[in-house]
Amino acid sequence: MKISLLEKDAKYVWHPFTQMQKHPTPLVIERAKGTVLYAEDGKEYLDCNSSWWVNIHGHGHPAFKKAMIRQYDQLDHVLFAGVTHPKAVELAENIIQLMPPSISKVFFSDNGSTAIEVALKMAIQYWYNKGTVKTKIVALDGAYHGDTFGAMSVSQRDYFNEPFENLFFQVDYIDFPFENEEERVLKQASKIFKKKDVAALILEPLIQGSSGMRTYSSTFLNKLMQLAKENNVLIILDEIMTGFGRTGSLFAFNQVDTEPDIVCLSKGLTGGIVPLGLTVTTNDIFDAFLSDETQKAFLHGHSFTAYALACAIACANIELIKKPKFSENILRIQEKHGAFKTKIEKNPFIREVRHLGSIIAIELIDQTEKSYFASIRDTAYYFFLNEGLLIRPCGNVIFLNPPITTKNKELKKMYAGIEKFLKFLTDK
Ligand SMILES: *Cc1c(COP(=O)(O)O)cnc(C)c1O
């Protein structure tokens, strides 16, 4: 059975972010419960990165099963142009209640990348509809906003998207605000904004995921957002990874007092159970699309816009995050991570330990090359698998962002695995 499944996988399947020539044998995961992934060969793995950072309440949560079955019996899917349905409206209302006061409208799509495409198109068409020539986007060095063309254009330009580079639209990047660099970066941003051709600033607030869980201060974020406001630059916050408790607060924007114009949500939006994307925005932006002319409308949509099953699951997620247990769990993991940081940060193989909410990232000193494909990455990945931990490092950065329902003894096992790896590096 195992041979034939893996043989068929090799024969028919093309995996993401994978050099298929190497064909590293994929793990065969048959079922999952809570934080545990059960492999077909009887082995168990802890889902230390929440199945690509999406899972919030653990696998197989009964609330989602109930919501999914109930919704399926009611309505599976229906087109969303000229039609609406109860769960889409319920979700929109619930999400708006969680957003800053000026955010008042929800646009639905399918995943993180599409939520970003929608945000970029909204921002650019906003100025177009107003008759103002502003098309430039400003992004942060090291950004990751997804793998579709618009999202790639505003992300870090490197070997991931090199073949497409001459097709990307123009983006100005500001430097990453490392400690002591913040004032200089703000000046750099101010200079770019003053050129008056900037439509929008796009940011992963407080922490950049794919660049290795790089954190920056809420003070800087707030100042940069204020600067954008003063210069009439729309602010797009990509909360696809940070949303739903990851940074300690429900959203990263809860840690600043400047309001964004557009927020993108996905990943944890459905508890990580099914794909769904949302782009939420202000009445000011919405109103710029109101006109007697059809072409001023937002002429964008997807086959599965406001997919009813996904909306029902996202509603169930919002019920779960409103329970006290949710914030208790985030606080619990935050404290455990903090104690672990103190315990290991002096290790000579560690350059820096970064900790924010339920995320802890350990940047190793890497003698070879600091990149996604750095050799230490593969060594670490297989070392952890052997310890029953599924951890996908970003280059020389090992990080944990487990479901917030992860038990203390499971956290202990993750920390022990990392300490064992550090010892392995010492003994090597
Ligand atoms: C994952 C991610 C995306 C892209 O989302 P997909 O659903 O993978 O397309 C965009 N921005 C951030 C910050 C992400 O972490």
Short mmCIF file of C-alpha atoms and ligand atoms in Angstrom, two decimals:
data_model
loop_
_atom_site.label_atom_id
_atom_site.label_comp_id
_atom_site.label_asym_id
_atom_site.label_seq_id
_atom_site.Cartn_x
_atom_site.Cartn_y
_atom_site.Cartn_z
CA MET A 1 0.00 0.00 0.00
CA LYS A 2 2.73 2.45 1.03
CA ILE A 3 4.93 1.61 -1.98
CA SER A 4 2.10 2.03 -4.39
CA LEU A 5 0.90 5.30 -2.88
CA LEU A 6 4.39 6.83 -2.99
CA GLU A 7 4.96 5.43 -6.48
CA LYS A 8 1.75 6.98 -7.67
CA ASP A 9 2.65 10.25 -5.96
CA ALA A 10 5.99 10.26 -7.82
CA LYS A 11 4.22 9.41 -11.06
CA TYR A 12 1.37 11.93 -10.95
CA VAL A 13 2.03 14.70 -8.43
CA TRP A 14 4.04 17.93 -8.65
CA HIS A 15 4.68 19.30 -5.15
CA PRO A 16 5.00 23.00 -4.22
CA PHE A 17 8.40 24.64 -3.50
CA THR A 18 10.09 21.35 -4.36
CA GLN A 19 12.91 20.47 -6.75
CA MET A 20 11.24 17.32 -8.03
CA GLN A 21 14.46 15.91 -9.48
CA LYS A 22 15.67 15.25 -5.94
CA HIS A 23 12.30 13.75 -5.16
CA PRO A 24 12.60 13.67 -1.41
CA THR A 25 10.04 11.06 -0.37
CA PRO A 26 7.02 12.91 1.06
CA LEU A 27 5.57 11.96 4.40
CA VAL A 28 2.27 10.13 4.05
CA ILE A 29 -0.08 11.66 6.61
CA GLU A 30 -3.32 9.76 6.96
CA ARG A 31 -5.10 11.55 9.74
CA ALA A 32 -4.69 14.30 12.31
CA LYS A 33 -6.11 15.24 15.68
CA GLY A 34 -5.22 18.29 17.74
CA THR A 35 -1.51 19.00 17.14
CA VAL A 36 -0.70 15.40 16.14
CA LEU A 37 -0.27 14.22 12.55
CA TYR A 38 -0.51 10.45 12.15
CA ALA A 39 1.64 8.95 9.42
CA GLU A 40 0.69 5.87 7.51
CA ASP A 41 3.69 3.94 8.88
CA GLY A 42 2.42 4.40 12.46
CA LYS A 43 4.74 7.32 13.31
CA GLU A 44 3.37 10.50 14.90
CA TYR A 45 4.52 14.05 14.24
CA LEU A 46 3.71 17.26 16.05
CA ASP A 47 2.43 19.92 13.65
CA CYS A 48 4.87 22.59 14.91
CA ASN A 49 4.12 25.06 12.09
CA SER A 50 0.33 24.62 12.06
CA SER A 51 0.23 23.07 8.57
CA TRP A 52 1.81 26.06 6.81
CA TRP A 53 0.81 28.51 9.55
CA VAL A 54 -2.94 28.11 9.09
CA ASN A 55 -4.23 25.89 11.87
CA ILE A 56 -5.42 27.67 15.00
CA HIS A 57 -7.54 25.31 17.11
CA GLY A 58 -5.89 21.99 16.26
CA HIS A 59 -6.98 19.40 13.71
CA GLY A 60 -10.37 17.72 13.76
CA HIS A 61 -12.12 20.27 15.99
CA PRO A 62 -15.77 19.18 16.45
CA ALA A 63 -17.11 22.75 16.06
CA PHE A 64 -15.92 22.85 12.43
CA LYS A 65 -17.33 19.44 11.63
CA LYS A 66 -20.72 20.55 12.94
CA ALA A 67 -20.61 23.83 11.03
CA MET A 68 -19.56 22.10 7.82
CA ILE A 69 -22.25 19.42 7.93
CA ARG A 70 -24.98 21.87 8.86
CA GLN A 71 -23.98 24.21 6.06
CA TYR A 72 -23.71 21.39 3.52
CA ASP A 73 -27.27 20.33 4.30
CA GLN A 74 -28.37 23.93 3.88
CA LEU A 75 -26.37 25.35 0.97
CA ASP A 76 -23.04 24.18 -0.48
CA HIS A 77 -22.21 26.95 -2.91
CA VAL A 78 -23.96 29.62 -4.94
CA LEU A 79 -22.67 32.41 -7.19
CA PHE A 80 -22.16 35.73 -5.41
CA ALA A 81 -22.94 38.31 -8.09
CA GLY A 82 -26.58 39.30 -7.76
CA VAL A 83 -26.99 36.71 -4.98
CA THR A 84 -26.18 36.65 -1.27
CA HIS A 85 -26.51 34.05 1.49
CA PRO A 86 -26.82 34.07 5.31
CA LYS A 87 -23.31 32.85 6.22
CA ALA A 88 -21.55 35.38 3.97
CA VAL A 89 -23.48 38.20 5.64
CA GLU A 90 -22.96 36.76 9.13
CA LEU A 91 -19.22 36.47 8.50
CA ALA A 92 -18.96 39.99 7.05
CA GLU A 93 -20.79 41.46 10.05
CA ASN A 94 -18.65 39.52 12.52
CA ILE A 95 -15.38 40.46 10.83
CA ILE A 96 -16.28 44.15 10.66
CA GLN A 97 -16.95 44.12 14.40
CA LEU A 98 -13.37 42.94 14.95
CA MET A 99 -11.83 45.59 12.67
CA PRO A 100 -10.89 49.24 13.40
CA PRO A 101 -13.93 51.61 13.31
CA SER A 102 -13.22 52.96 9.80
CA ILE A 103 -13.21 49.49 8.20
CA SER A 104 -16.72 48.76 7.01
CA LYS A 105 -16.79 46.58 3.86
CA VAL A 106 -15.76 43.00 3.12
CA PHE A 107 -14.71 41.59 -0.26
CA PHE A 108 -14.43 37.79 -0.50
CA SER A 109 -11.88 35.68 -2.36
CA ASP A 110 -10.20 32.28 -2.13
CA ASN A 111 -6.83 32.47 -0.40
CA GLY A 112 -4.08 34.78 0.77
CA SER A 113 -2.65 35.61 -2.64
CA THR A 114 -6.07 36.52 -4.06
CA ALA A 115 -6.81 38.69 -1.02
CA ILE A 116 -3.60 40.58 -1.86
CA GLU A 117 -4.47 40.87 -5.57
CA VAL A 118 -7.84 42.33 -4.59
CA ALA A 119 -6.19 44.81 -2.20
CA LEU A 120 -3.71 46.01 -4.84
CA LYS A 121 -6.39 46.34 -7.50
CA MET A 122 -8.69 48.20 -5.09
CA ALA A 123 -5.93 50.63 -4.11
CA ILE A 124 -4.89 51.35 -7.69
CA GLN A 125 -8.42 51.67 -9.02
CA TYR A 126 -9.34 53.92 -6.08
CA TRP A 127 -6.93 56.59 -7.37
CA TYR A 128 -7.89 55.89 -11.00
CA ASN A 129 -11.58 56.40 -10.24
CA LYS A 130 -10.71 59.68 -8.51
CA GLY A 131 -8.78 60.81 -11.57
CA THR A 132 -5.46 60.94 -9.70
CA VAL A 133 -2.38 59.43 -11.32
CA LYS A 134 -0.87 57.23 -8.61
CA THR A 135 0.14 53.67 -9.43
CA LYS A 136 3.30 53.00 -7.47
CA ILE A 137 3.31 50.56 -4.58
CA VAL A 138 5.77 50.73 -1.71
CA ALA A 139 6.75 47.52 0.08
CA LEU A 140 9.18 46.46 2.77
CA ASP A 141 12.44 44.73 1.96
CA GLY A 142 12.12 40.98 2.62
CA ALA A 143 8.34 40.98 2.13
CA TYR A 144 6.28 37.96 1.15
CA HIS A 145 2.70 38.53 0.00
CA GLY A 146 1.98 35.43 -2.10
CA ASP A 147 2.76 33.71 -5.40
CA THR A 148 0.40 35.27 -7.96
CA PHE A 149 1.76 38.04 -10.20
CA GLY A 150 0.65 41.10 -8.25
CA ALA A 151 1.63 39.47 -4.96
CA MET A 152 5.03 38.45 -6.38
CA SER A 153 5.56 41.98 -7.67
CA VAL A 154 5.27 43.45 -4.18
CA SER A 155 7.34 40.70 -2.52
CA GLN A 156 11.09 40.37 -2.10
CA ARG A 157 12.73 39.91 -5.51
CA ASP A 158 15.00 36.87 -5.34
CA TYR A 159 15.57 33.40 -6.79
CA PHE A 160 11.97 32.43 -5.97
CA ASN A 161 10.59 34.67 -8.71
CA GLU A 162 13.61 35.49 -10.86
CA PRO A 163 12.18 34.06 -14.14
CA PHE A 164 9.28 36.52 -13.98
CA GLU A 165 11.14 39.57 -12.82
CA ASN A 166 10.90 41.65 -16.00
CA LEU A 167 7.11 41.24 -15.96
CA PHE A 168 6.61 42.76 -12.53
CA PHE A 169 5.21 46.26 -12.03
CA GLN A 170 7.23 49.00 -10.43
CA VAL A 171 7.62 48.83 -6.67
CA ASP A 172 9.80 50.93 -4.36
CA TYR A 173 11.22 49.04 -1.41
CA ILE A 174 12.10 50.55 1.91
CA ASP A 175 14.74 48.88 4.06
CA PHE A 176 13.84 46.53 6.87
CA PRO A 177 13.64 48.54 10.12
CA PHE A 178 16.25 46.75 12.20
CA GLU A 179 16.80 48.20 15.68
CA ASN A 180 18.67 51.53 15.46
CA GLU A 181 17.75 51.81 11.76
CA GLU A 182 14.18 52.93 12.33
CA GLU A 183 14.70 56.68 12.01
CA ARG A 184 16.74 56.26 8.84
CA VAL A 185 14.08 53.99 7.28
CA LEU A 186 11.34 56.49 8.14
CA LYS A 187 13.31 59.21 6.35
CA GLN A 188 13.75 56.92 3.35
CA ALA A 189 9.98 56.25 3.29
CA SER A 190 9.20 59.95 3.62
CA LYS A 191 11.38 60.75 0.61
CA ILE A 192 9.55 58.15 -1.51
CA PHE A 193 6.10 59.28 -0.36
CA LYS A 194 6.93 62.91 -1.19
CA LYS A 195 7.15 62.04 -4.89
CA LYS A 196 3.32 61.91 -4.81
CA ASP A 197 3.00 58.93 -7.16
CA VAL A 198 2.53 56.30 -4.44
CA ALA A 199 -0.87 54.59 -4.47
CA ALA A 200 -0.30 52.36 -1.46
CA LEU A 201 2.07 51.02 1.14
CA ILE A 202 1.82 47.28 1.77
CA LEU A 203 3.17 45.68 4.94
CA GLU A 204 3.24 42.48 6.93
CA PRO A 205 2.61 44.20 10.29
CA LEU A 206 5.09 43.57 13.16
CA ILE A 207 6.53 40.37 11.71
CA GLN A 208 7.57 39.17 8.27
CA GLY A 209 6.80 35.47 7.92
CA SER A 210 8.71 34.04 5.00
CA SER A 211 11.80 36.17 5.48
CA GLY A 212 12.38 34.17 8.65
CA MET A 213 9.88 35.51 11.18
CA ARG A 214 11.63 38.90 11.32
CA THR A 215 10.07 41.22 13.88
CA TYR A 216 10.02 44.99 14.11
CA SER A 217 8.55 47.35 16.68
CA SER A 218 4.97 48.55 16.92
CA THR A 219 6.38 52.09 17.40
CA PHE A 220 7.98 51.91 13.96
CA LEU A 221 4.84 50.43 12.42
CA ASN A 222 2.73 53.21 13.86
CA LYS A 223 5.11 55.95 12.70
CA LEU A 224 5.33 54.50 9.19
CA MET A 225 1.53 54.25 8.97
CA GLN A 226 1.17 57.85 10.17
CA LEU A 227 3.68 58.97 7.56
CA ALA A 228 1.67 57.21 4.86
CA LYS A 229 -1.54 58.90 6.07
CA GLU A 230 0.08 62.34 6.06
CA ASN A 231 1.17 61.79 2.46
CA ASN A 232 -2.14 60.44 1.16
CA VAL A 233 -0.77 56.93 0.67
CA LEU A 234 -3.24 54.09 1.27
CA ILE A 235 -2.15 51.52 3.86
CA ILE A 236 -2.61 47.83 3.10
CA LEU A 237 -1.92 45.53 6.05
CA ASP A 238 -1.27 41.92 5.08
CA GLU A 239 -2.58 40.15 8.21
CA ILE A 240 -2.76 36.81 6.41
CA MET A 241 -0.21 35.26 8.76
CA THR A 242 -0.47 37.61 11.75
CA GLY A 243 -4.27 37.54 12.05
CA PHE A 244 -6.23 35.52 14.61
CA GLY A 245 -3.93 35.77 17.58
CA ARG A 246 -0.50 34.96 16.19
CA THR A 247 1.22 38.12 17.44
CA GLY A 248 -0.36 38.01 20.92
CA SER A 249 -3.23 40.36 20.08
CA LEU A 250 -6.16 39.26 17.89
CA PHE A 251 -4.66 41.22 14.99
CA ALA A 252 -1.30 42.98 14.71
CA PHE A 253 -3.11 46.30 14.08
CA ASN A 254 -4.47 46.10 17.64
CA GLN A 255 -0.94 47.06 18.74
CA VAL A 256 -0.96 50.43 16.91
CA ASP A 257 -3.36 53.39 16.98
CA THR A 258 -3.24 54.34 13.29
CA GLU A 259 -5.96 52.74 11.18
CA PRO A 260 -5.21 50.89 7.94
CA ASP A 261 -7.26 51.45 4.75
CA ILE A 262 -7.25 47.82 3.67
CA VAL A 263 -6.63 44.59 5.60
CA CYS A 264 -6.06 41.16 4.01
CA LEU A 265 -7.06 38.01 5.88
CA SER A 266 -6.77 34.31 5.11
CA LYS A 267 -4.80 31.40 6.73
CA GLY A 268 -6.32 31.39 10.26
CA LEU A 269 -9.60 32.92 9.10
CA THR A 270 -11.28 29.51 8.89
CA GLY A 271 -9.18 28.09 11.72
CA GLY A 272 -7.01 26.73 8.90
CA ILE A 273 -9.61 24.17 7.85
CA VAL A 274 -10.60 25.37 4.36
CA PRO A 275 -9.25 28.12 2.08
CA LEU A 276 -10.90 31.54 2.13
CA GLY A 277 -9.60 35.07 1.68
CA LEU A 278 -11.02 38.43 2.73
CA THR A 279 -10.02 41.94 1.78
CA VAL A 280 -11.68 44.46 4.07
CA THR A 281 -11.74 48.18 3.54
CA THR A 282 -13.19 51.59 4.41
CA ASN A 283 -16.30 53.38 3.19
CA ASP A 284 -14.00 55.99 1.65
CA ILE A 285 -12.51 53.40 -0.70
CA PHE A 286 -15.86 51.69 -1.30
CA ASP A 287 -17.49 55.01 -2.18
CA ALA A 288 -14.87 55.78 -4.84
CA PHE A 289 -16.28 52.86 -6.86
CA LEU A 290 -19.87 54.18 -6.81
CA SER A 291 -20.81 55.73 -10.14
CA ASP A 292 -23.29 55.68 -13.01
CA GLU A 293 -20.47 54.16 -15.07
CA THR A 294 -20.13 50.37 -14.89
CA GLN A 295 -16.39 50.51 -15.51
CA LYS A 296 -15.89 52.37 -12.24
CA ALA A 297 -17.19 49.31 -10.37
CA PHE A 298 -14.78 46.76 -8.95
CA LEU A 299 -14.98 44.29 -11.84
CA HIS A 300 -13.34 41.39 -10.06
CA GLY A 301 -14.61 38.04 -8.79
CA HIS A 302 -13.86 34.34 -8.39
CA SER A 303 -15.97 31.26 -9.07
CA PHE A 304 -15.98 30.52 -5.36
CA THR A 305 -16.44 34.09 -4.09
CA ALA A 306 -17.99 33.85 -0.58
CA TYR A 307 -17.97 30.04 -0.78
CA ALA A 308 -20.76 29.11 1.62
CA LEU A 309 -19.04 26.12 3.27
CA ALA A 310 -15.94 28.21 3.96
CA CYS A 311 -18.03 31.12 5.31
CA ALA A 312 -19.83 28.77 7.72
CA ILE A 313 -16.50 27.46 8.99
CA ALA A 314 -15.08 30.99 9.37
CA CYS A 315 -18.19 31.90 11.42
CA ALA A 316 -17.53 28.90 13.66
CA ASN A 317 -13.93 30.09 14.01
CA ILE A 318 -15.10 33.51 15.17
CA GLU A 319 -17.26 31.88 17.82
CA LEU A 320 -14.20 29.98 19.05
CA ILE A 321 -11.92 33.03 19.18
CA LYS A 322 -14.48 34.93 21.26
CA LYS A 323 -14.26 32.32 24.04
CA PRO A 324 -11.93 33.16 26.97
CA LYS A 325 -10.04 29.92 26.32
CA PHE A 326 -8.67 31.40 23.08
CA SER A 327 -6.81 34.31 24.66
CA GLU A 328 -5.82 32.14 27.63
CA ASN A 329 -4.16 29.71 25.24
CA ILE A 330 -2.29 32.45 23.39
CA LEU A 331 -1.04 33.85 26.68
CA ARG A 332 -0.02 30.38 27.86
CA ILE A 333 2.03 29.69 24.70
CA GLN A 334 3.46 33.21 24.74
CA GLU A 335 4.76 32.65 28.29
CA LYS A 336 6.18 29.19 27.54
CA HIS A 337 7.95 30.53 24.43
CA GLY A 338 9.33 33.43 26.48
CA ALA A 339 10.81 31.08 29.08
CA PHE A 340 12.31 28.91 26.34
CA LYS A 341 13.87 31.96 24.71
CA THR A 342 15.59 32.90 27.99
CA LYS A 343 16.81 29.34 28.36
CA ILE A 344 18.48 29.01 24.96
CA GLU A 345 19.39 32.47 23.67
CA LYS A 346 22.99 32.39 24.96
CA ASN A 347 23.78 29.29 22.89
CA PRO A 348 26.81 30.00 20.67
CA PHE A 349 25.07 28.56 17.60
CA ILE A 350 22.23 31.05 17.91
CA ARG A 351 22.46 34.50 16.38
CA GLU A 352 19.10 35.69 17.69
CA VAL A 353 15.87 34.39 19.21
CA ARG A 354 12.76 36.33 18.18
CA HIS A 355 9.49 35.92 20.05
CA LEU A 356 6.10 37.42 19.38
CA GLY A 357 2.81 35.95 20.64
CA SER A 358 2.59 32.27 19.73
CA ILE A 359 5.61 32.48 17.40
CA ILE A 360 9.20 31.79 18.41
CA ALA A 361 12.00 31.90 15.83
CA ILE A 362 15.58 30.80 16.38
CA GLU A 363 18.04 32.20 13.87
CA LEU A 364 21.12 30.01 13.76
CA ILE A 365 24.58 31.21 12.89
CA ASP A 366 25.09 29.70 9.51
CA GLN A 367 28.62 29.15 8.27
CA THR A 368 27.50 28.50 4.72
CA GLU A 369 24.88 30.56 2.98
CA LYS A 370 22.00 32.39 4.58
CA SER A 371 19.23 31.33 2.25
CA TYR A 372 16.14 29.19 2.02
CA PHE A 373 18.17 26.37 0.57
CA ALA A 374 21.03 26.61 3.06
CA SER A 375 22.31 23.16 4.01
CA ILE A 376 21.50 23.58 7.68
CA ARG A 377 17.85 23.81 6.67
CA ASP A 378 17.76 20.24 5.33
CA THR A 379 19.82 18.88 8.21
CA ALA A 380 17.43 20.48 10.70
CA TYR A 381 14.30 19.36 8.83
CA TYR A 382 15.28 15.68 8.83
CA PHE A 383 16.67 15.85 12.37
CA PHE A 384 13.31 17.11 13.62
CA LEU A 385 11.32 14.54 11.64
CA ASN A 386 13.37 11.88 13.40
CA GLU A 387 12.29 13.45 16.70
CA GLY A 388 8.63 13.30 15.70
CA LEU A 389 8.45 17.03 14.94
CA LEU A 390 7.29 18.48 11.63
CA ILE A 391 9.18 21.78 11.41
CA ARG A 392 9.92 23.50 8.09
CA PRO A 393 12.73 25.99 8.74
CA CYS A 394 13.11 29.10 6.58
CA GLY A 395 16.80 28.84 5.70
CA ASN A 396 18.72 29.01 8.97
CA VAL A 397 15.67 30.08 10.96
CA ILE A 398 13.91 27.38 12.96
CA PHE A 399 10.53 28.46 14.22
CA LEU A 400 7.50 27.22 16.10
CA ASN A 401 4.00 28.60 15.47
CA PRO A 402 1.86 25.67 16.61
CA PRO A 403 -1.93 25.52 16.96
CA ILE A 404 -2.77 27.51 20.08
CA THR A 405 -4.48 24.43 21.53
CA THR A 406 -1.10 22.64 21.66
CA LYS A 407 -0.72 21.04 25.07
CA ASN A 408 2.09 21.96 27.47
CA LYS A 409 3.64 18.53 27.19
CA GLU A 410 3.63 18.85 23.39
CA LEU A 411 5.34 22.25 23.66
CA LYS A 412 7.92 20.63 25.94
CA LYS A 413 8.60 18.01 23.29
CA MET A 414 9.13 20.73 20.65
CA TYR A 415 11.55 22.63 22.89
CA ALA A 416 13.40 19.40 23.78
CA GLY A 417 13.80 18.61 20.07
CA ILE A 418 15.30 22.04 19.40
CA GLU A 419 17.68 21.70 22.36
CA LYS A 420 18.71 18.28 21.10
CA PHE A 421 19.43 19.80 17.68
CA LEU A 422 21.56 22.53 19.27
CA LYS A 423 23.47 19.82 21.15
CA PHE A 424 23.91 17.92 17.90
CA LEU A 425 25.47 21.04 16.34
CA THR A 426 27.81 21.37 19.33
CA ASP A 427 28.91 17.72 19.16
CA LYS A 428 29.36 17.71 15.39
C1 LIG B 1 0.82 32.78 3.22
C2 LIG B 1 0.89 34.23 3.02
C3 LIG B 1 0.38 34.84 1.87
C4 LIG B 1 -0.19 34.06 0.72
O1 LIG B 1 -1.29 33.29 1.07
P1 LIG B 1 -1.67 31.99 0.20
O2 LIG B 1 -2.95 31.52 0.79
O3 LIG B 1 -0.53 31.02 0.42
O4 LIG B 1 -1.78 32.41 -1.21
C5 LIG B 1 0.43 36.21 1.80
N1 LIG B 1 0.94 36.95 2.79
C6 LIG B 1 1.46 36.41 3.91
C7 LIG B 1 1.99 37.28 4.98
C8 LIG B 1 1.47 35.02 4.06
O5 LIG B 1 2.00 34.48 5.14
#
